[in-house]
Amino acid sequence: MAKNFDAVVIGAGPGGYVCAIRLAQLGKKTAIIEKENVGGVCLNVGCIPSKAIIHASKSYYNVSHELPEMGITAGTPKFDPNKMQEWKNTVVKQLTGGVATVLKANGVETIKGTAVFKDAKTIEVTTAAGKETITATNFVIATGSRVVQITNITLKRKKNID
């Protein structure tokens, strides 16, 4: 038996989750489909984790270099990369958890899986539990972007850089 919605958003990054929340606020029965984690690349592995590490690094620099020039000393600062990663992971978890909470509070059904269109009003979502059919009047595709390989330039990529 197919689930039916007024609107389904495919992709739960910053564009998708904001869209789904607004649709629900406008009274639409809404679902959001995400294959990985709510928050997309930005909240999970891109913008937010990077900014957290930059903030921590600047704080270390300030304690080491700038504050002593102002007459403020706090002993010899120590750098613990594992602790910094733990802190960054906590920041990410708080933000993605907050997004999940706001989606739920607005009545958006979150489905973890990969969507494939069967026709203009039907998708099949592959989840950990199997496949389910979802119909909707409207779909929003908010799947974000991926790195593009530029000709003659080799990119070195590391996965799972926690």
mmCIF file of C-alpha atoms in Angstrom:
data_model
loop_
_atom_site.group_PDB
_atom_site.id
_atom_site.type_symbol
_atom_site.label_atom_id
_atom_site.label_comp_id
_atom_site.label_asym_id
_atom_site.label_seq_id
_atom_site.Cartn_x
_atom_site.Cartn_y
_atom_site.Cartn_z
ATOM 1 C CA MET A 1 0.000 0.000 0.000
ATOM 2 C CA ALA A 2 1.402 3.373 -1.016
ATOM 3 C CA LYS A 3 1.818 6.312 1.326
ATOM 4 C CA ASN A 4 0.291 9.501 -0.046
ATOM 5 C CA PHE A 5 1.419 13.088 0.531
ATOM 6 C CA ASP A 6 0.605 16.547 -0.757
ATOM 7 C CA ALA A 7 4.329 17.201 -1.178
ATOM 8 C CA VAL A 8 7.511 15.169 -1.020
ATOM 9 C CA VAL A 9 10.945 16.778 -0.817
ATOM 10 C CA ILE A 10 13.842 14.634 -2.008
ATOM 11 C CA GLY A 11 16.996 15.731 -0.207
ATOM 12 C CA ALA A 12 17.265 16.951 3.393
ATOM 13 C CA GLY A 13 20.059 19.481 3.050
ATOM 14 C CA PRO A 14 19.610 23.194 3.830
ATOM 15 C CA GLY A 15 17.392 23.725 0.777
ATOM 16 C CA GLY A 16 15.316 20.603 1.283
ATOM 17 C CA TYR A 17 14.628 20.729 4.994
ATOM 18 C CA VAL A 18 13.664 24.413 4.909
ATOM 19 C CA CYS A 19 11.326 23.699 2.001
ATOM 20 C CA ALA A 20 9.716 20.725 3.759
ATOM 21 C CA ILE A 21 9.191 22.683 6.979
ATOM 22 C CA ARG A 22 7.556 25.563 5.106
ATOM 23 C CA LEU A 23 5.292 23.231 3.127
ATOM 24 C CA ALA A 24 4.136 21.634 6.371
ATOM 25 C CA GLN A 25 3.568 25.061 7.929
ATOM 26 C CA LEU A 26 1.363 25.890 4.944
ATOM 27 C CA GLY A 27 -0.800 22.883 5.782
ATOM 28 C CA LYS A 28 0.596 20.396 3.270
ATOM 29 C CA LYS A 29 1.014 16.763 4.295
ATOM 30 C CA THR A 30 4.760 16.550 3.700
ATOM 31 C CA ALA A 31 7.505 13.935 3.645
ATOM 32 C CA ILE A 32 11.230 14.366 3.165
ATOM 33 C CA ILE A 33 13.454 11.642 1.716
ATOM 34 C CA GLU A 34 17.155 11.577 2.583
ATOM 35 C CA LYS A 35 19.620 8.830 1.715
ATOM 36 C CA GLU A 36 22.188 9.802 4.328
ATOM 37 C CA ASN A 37 21.757 12.282 7.175
ATOM 38 C CA VAL A 38 19.364 15.166 7.711
ATOM 39 C CA GLY A 39 21.248 18.397 7.137
ATOM 40 C CA GLY A 40 22.985 17.238 3.970
ATOM 41 C CA VAL A 41 26.615 17.823 3.130
ATOM 42 C CA CYS A 42 26.616 21.317 4.655
ATOM 43 C CA LEU A 43 25.693 20.349 8.195
ATOM 44 C CA ASN A 44 27.332 16.918 8.264
ATOM 45 C CA VAL A 45 30.676 17.093 6.454
ATOM 46 C CA GLY A 46 31.038 20.471 4.736
ATOM 47 C CA CYS A 47 30.323 23.982 5.928
ATOM 48 C CA ILE A 48 29.527 23.445 9.601
ATOM 49 C CA PRO A 49 32.301 20.975 10.486
ATOM 50 C CA SER A 50 34.820 23.141 8.620
ATOM 51 C CA LYS A 51 33.696 26.299 10.395
ATOM 52 C CA ALA A 52 33.792 24.535 13.760
ATOM 53 C CA ILE A 53 37.414 23.470 13.192
ATOM 54 C CA ILE A 54 38.337 26.951 11.934
ATOM 55 C CA HIS A 55 36.746 28.494 15.038
ATOM 56 C CA ALA A 56 38.622 26.109 17.352
ATOM 57 C CA SER A 57 41.900 26.768 15.513
ATOM 58 C CA LYS A 58 41.453 30.544 15.735
ATOM 59 C CA SER A 59 40.708 30.218 19.448
ATOM 60 C CA TYR A 60 43.928 28.257 19.939
ATOM 61 C CA TYR A 61 45.845 30.915 18.001
ATOM 62 C CA ASN A 62 44.282 33.717 20.047
ATOM 63 C CA VAL A 63 45.180 32.069 23.356
ATOM 64 C CA SER A 64 48.714 31.359 22.101
ATOM 65 C CA HIS A 65 49.503 34.670 20.405
ATOM 66 C CA GLU A 66 47.010 37.495 20.726
ATOM 67 C CA LEU A 67 45.847 37.316 24.339
ATOM 68 C CA PRO A 68 49.384 37.397 25.818
ATOM 69 C CA GLU A 69 49.990 40.624 23.860
ATOM 70 C CA MET A 70 46.948 42.063 25.670
ATOM 71 C CA GLY A 71 48.290 41.012 29.041
ATOM 72 C CA ILE A 72 46.079 37.934 29.357
ATOM 73 C CA THR A 73 47.836 34.643 29.995
ATOM 74 C CA ALA A 74 46.327 31.253 30.644
ATOM 75 C CA GLY A 75 49.377 29.066 30.827
ATOM 76 C CA THR A 76 50.762 27.124 27.911
ATOM 77 C CA PRO A 77 47.940 26.082 25.584
ATOM 78 C CA LYS A 78 47.869 22.468 24.451
ATOM 79 C CA PHE A 79 46.390 21.212 21.202
ATOM 80 C CA ASP A 80 44.416 17.952 21.317
ATOM 81 C CA PRO A 81 43.225 17.065 17.783
ATOM 82 C CA ASN A 82 41.099 14.159 19.022
ATOM 83 C CA LYS A 83 39.266 16.386 21.503
ATOM 84 C CA MET A 84 38.767 18.999 18.775
ATOM 85 C CA GLN A 85 37.190 16.360 16.519
ATOM 86 C CA GLU A 86 34.931 15.215 19.362
ATOM 87 C CA TRP A 87 33.811 18.815 19.912
ATOM 88 C CA LYS A 88 33.184 19.288 16.169
ATOM 89 C CA ASN A 89 31.148 16.055 16.102
ATOM 90 C CA THR A 90 29.076 17.334 19.044
ATOM 91 C CA VAL A 91 28.367 20.597 17.199
ATOM 92 C CA VAL A 92 27.272 18.647 14.097
ATOM 93 C CA LYS A 93 25.090 16.294 16.156
ATOM 94 C CA GLN A 94 23.384 19.218 17.922
ATOM 95 C CA LEU A 95 22.601 20.989 14.653
ATOM 96 C CA THR A 96 21.394 17.923 12.748
ATOM 97 C CA GLY A 97 19.384 16.826 15.789
ATOM 98 C CA GLY A 98 17.819 20.271 15.893
ATOM 99 C CA VAL A 99 16.826 20.026 12.238
ATOM 100 C CA ALA A 100 15.298 16.581 12.807
ATOM 101 C CA THR A 101 13.350 17.953 15.782
ATOM 102 C CA VAL A 102 12.001 20.919 13.811
ATOM 103 C CA LEU A 103 10.965 18.629 10.938
ATOM 104 C CA LYS A 104 9.110 16.370 13.375
ATOM 105 C CA ALA A 105 7.565 19.291 15.272
ATOM 106 C CA ASN A 106 6.120 20.578 12.000
ATOM 107 C CA GLY A 107 4.679 17.187 11.091
ATOM 108 C CA VAL A 108 7.115 16.335 8.298
ATOM 109 C CA GLU A 109 7.635 12.592 7.907
ATOM 110 C CA THR A 110 11.324 11.834 7.443
ATOM 111 C CA ILE A 111 12.151 8.731 5.410
ATOM 112 C CA LYS A 112 15.758 7.530 5.158
ATOM 113 C CA GLY A 113 16.313 6.034 1.740
ATOM 114 C CA THR A 114 16.892 6.587 -1.954
ATOM 115 C CA ALA A 115 14.044 7.727 -4.198
ATOM 116 C CA VAL A 116 13.464 6.750 -7.830
ATOM 117 C CA PHE A 117 10.619 8.186 -9.888
ATOM 118 C CA LYS A 118 8.206 5.632 -11.309
ATOM 119 C CA ASP A 119 5.975 8.269 -12.921
ATOM 120 C CA ALA A 120 5.066 11.947 -12.387
ATOM 121 C CA LYS A 121 3.205 11.240 -9.143
ATOM 122 C CA THR A 122 4.969 8.139 -7.789
ATOM 123 C CA ILE A 123 8.369 7.328 -6.351
ATOM 124 C CA GLU A 124 9.811 4.128 -5.011
ATOM 125 C CA VAL A 125 11.994 4.579 -1.946
ATOM 126 C CA THR A 126 14.592 1.980 -1.050
ATOM 127 C CA THR A 127 15.103 1.951 2.713
ATOM 128 C CA ALA A 128 16.959 -0.354 5.071
ATOM 129 C CA ALA A 129 13.663 -2.217 5.553
ATOM 130 C CA GLY A 130 12.992 -2.632 1.834
ATOM 131 C CA LYS A 131 11.095 -0.726 -0.819
ATOM 132 C CA GLU A 132 8.046 1.434 -0.348
ATOM 133 C CA THR A 133 5.874 3.285 -2.823
ATOM 134 C CA ILE A 134 5.025 6.921 -2.200
ATOM 135 C CA THR A 135 2.614 9.059 -4.178
ATOM 136 C CA ALA A 136 2.347 12.826 -4.042
ATOM 137 C CA THR A 137 0.723 15.718 -5.812
ATOM 138 C CA ASN A 138 3.990 17.682 -5.802
ATOM 139 C CA PHE A 139 7.683 16.834 -5.607
ATOM 140 C CA VAL A 140 10.658 19.061 -4.865
ATOM 141 C CA ILE A 141 14.078 17.779 -5.885
ATOM 142 C CA ALA A 142 16.668 19.288 -3.532
ATOM 143 C CA THR A 143 19.498 16.804 -3.893
ATOM 144 C CA GLY A 144 22.321 19.333 -3.767
ATOM 145 C CA SER A 145 25.547 19.093 -5.661
ATOM 146 C CA ARG A 146 28.666 17.002 -5.919
ATOM 147 C CA VAL A 147 32.305 17.683 -6.771
ATOM 148 C CA VAL A 148 32.963 17.897 -10.505
ATOM 149 C CA GLN A 149 36.237 16.609 -11.892
ATOM 150 C CA ILE A 150 37.927 19.399 -13.847
ATOM 151 C CA THR A 151 39.908 18.290 -16.901
ATOM 152 C CA ASN A 152 43.689 18.137 -16.324
ATOM 153 C CA ILE A 153 43.374 18.698 -12.564
ATOM 154 C CA THR A 154 43.663 15.770 -10.175
ATOM 155 C CA LEU A 155 41.766 16.027 -6.921
ATOM 156 C CA LYS A 156 42.980 14.083 -3.918
ATOM 157 C CA ARG A 157 39.996 13.011 -1.837
ATOM 158 C CA LYS A 158 39.838 11.411 1.587
ATOM 159 C CA LYS A 159 36.638 9.823 2.756
ATOM 160 C CA ASN A 160 35.527 9.657 6.373
ATOM 161 C CA ILE A 161 37.894 12.314 7.669
ATOM 162 C CA ASP A 162 36.596 12.219 11.225
#
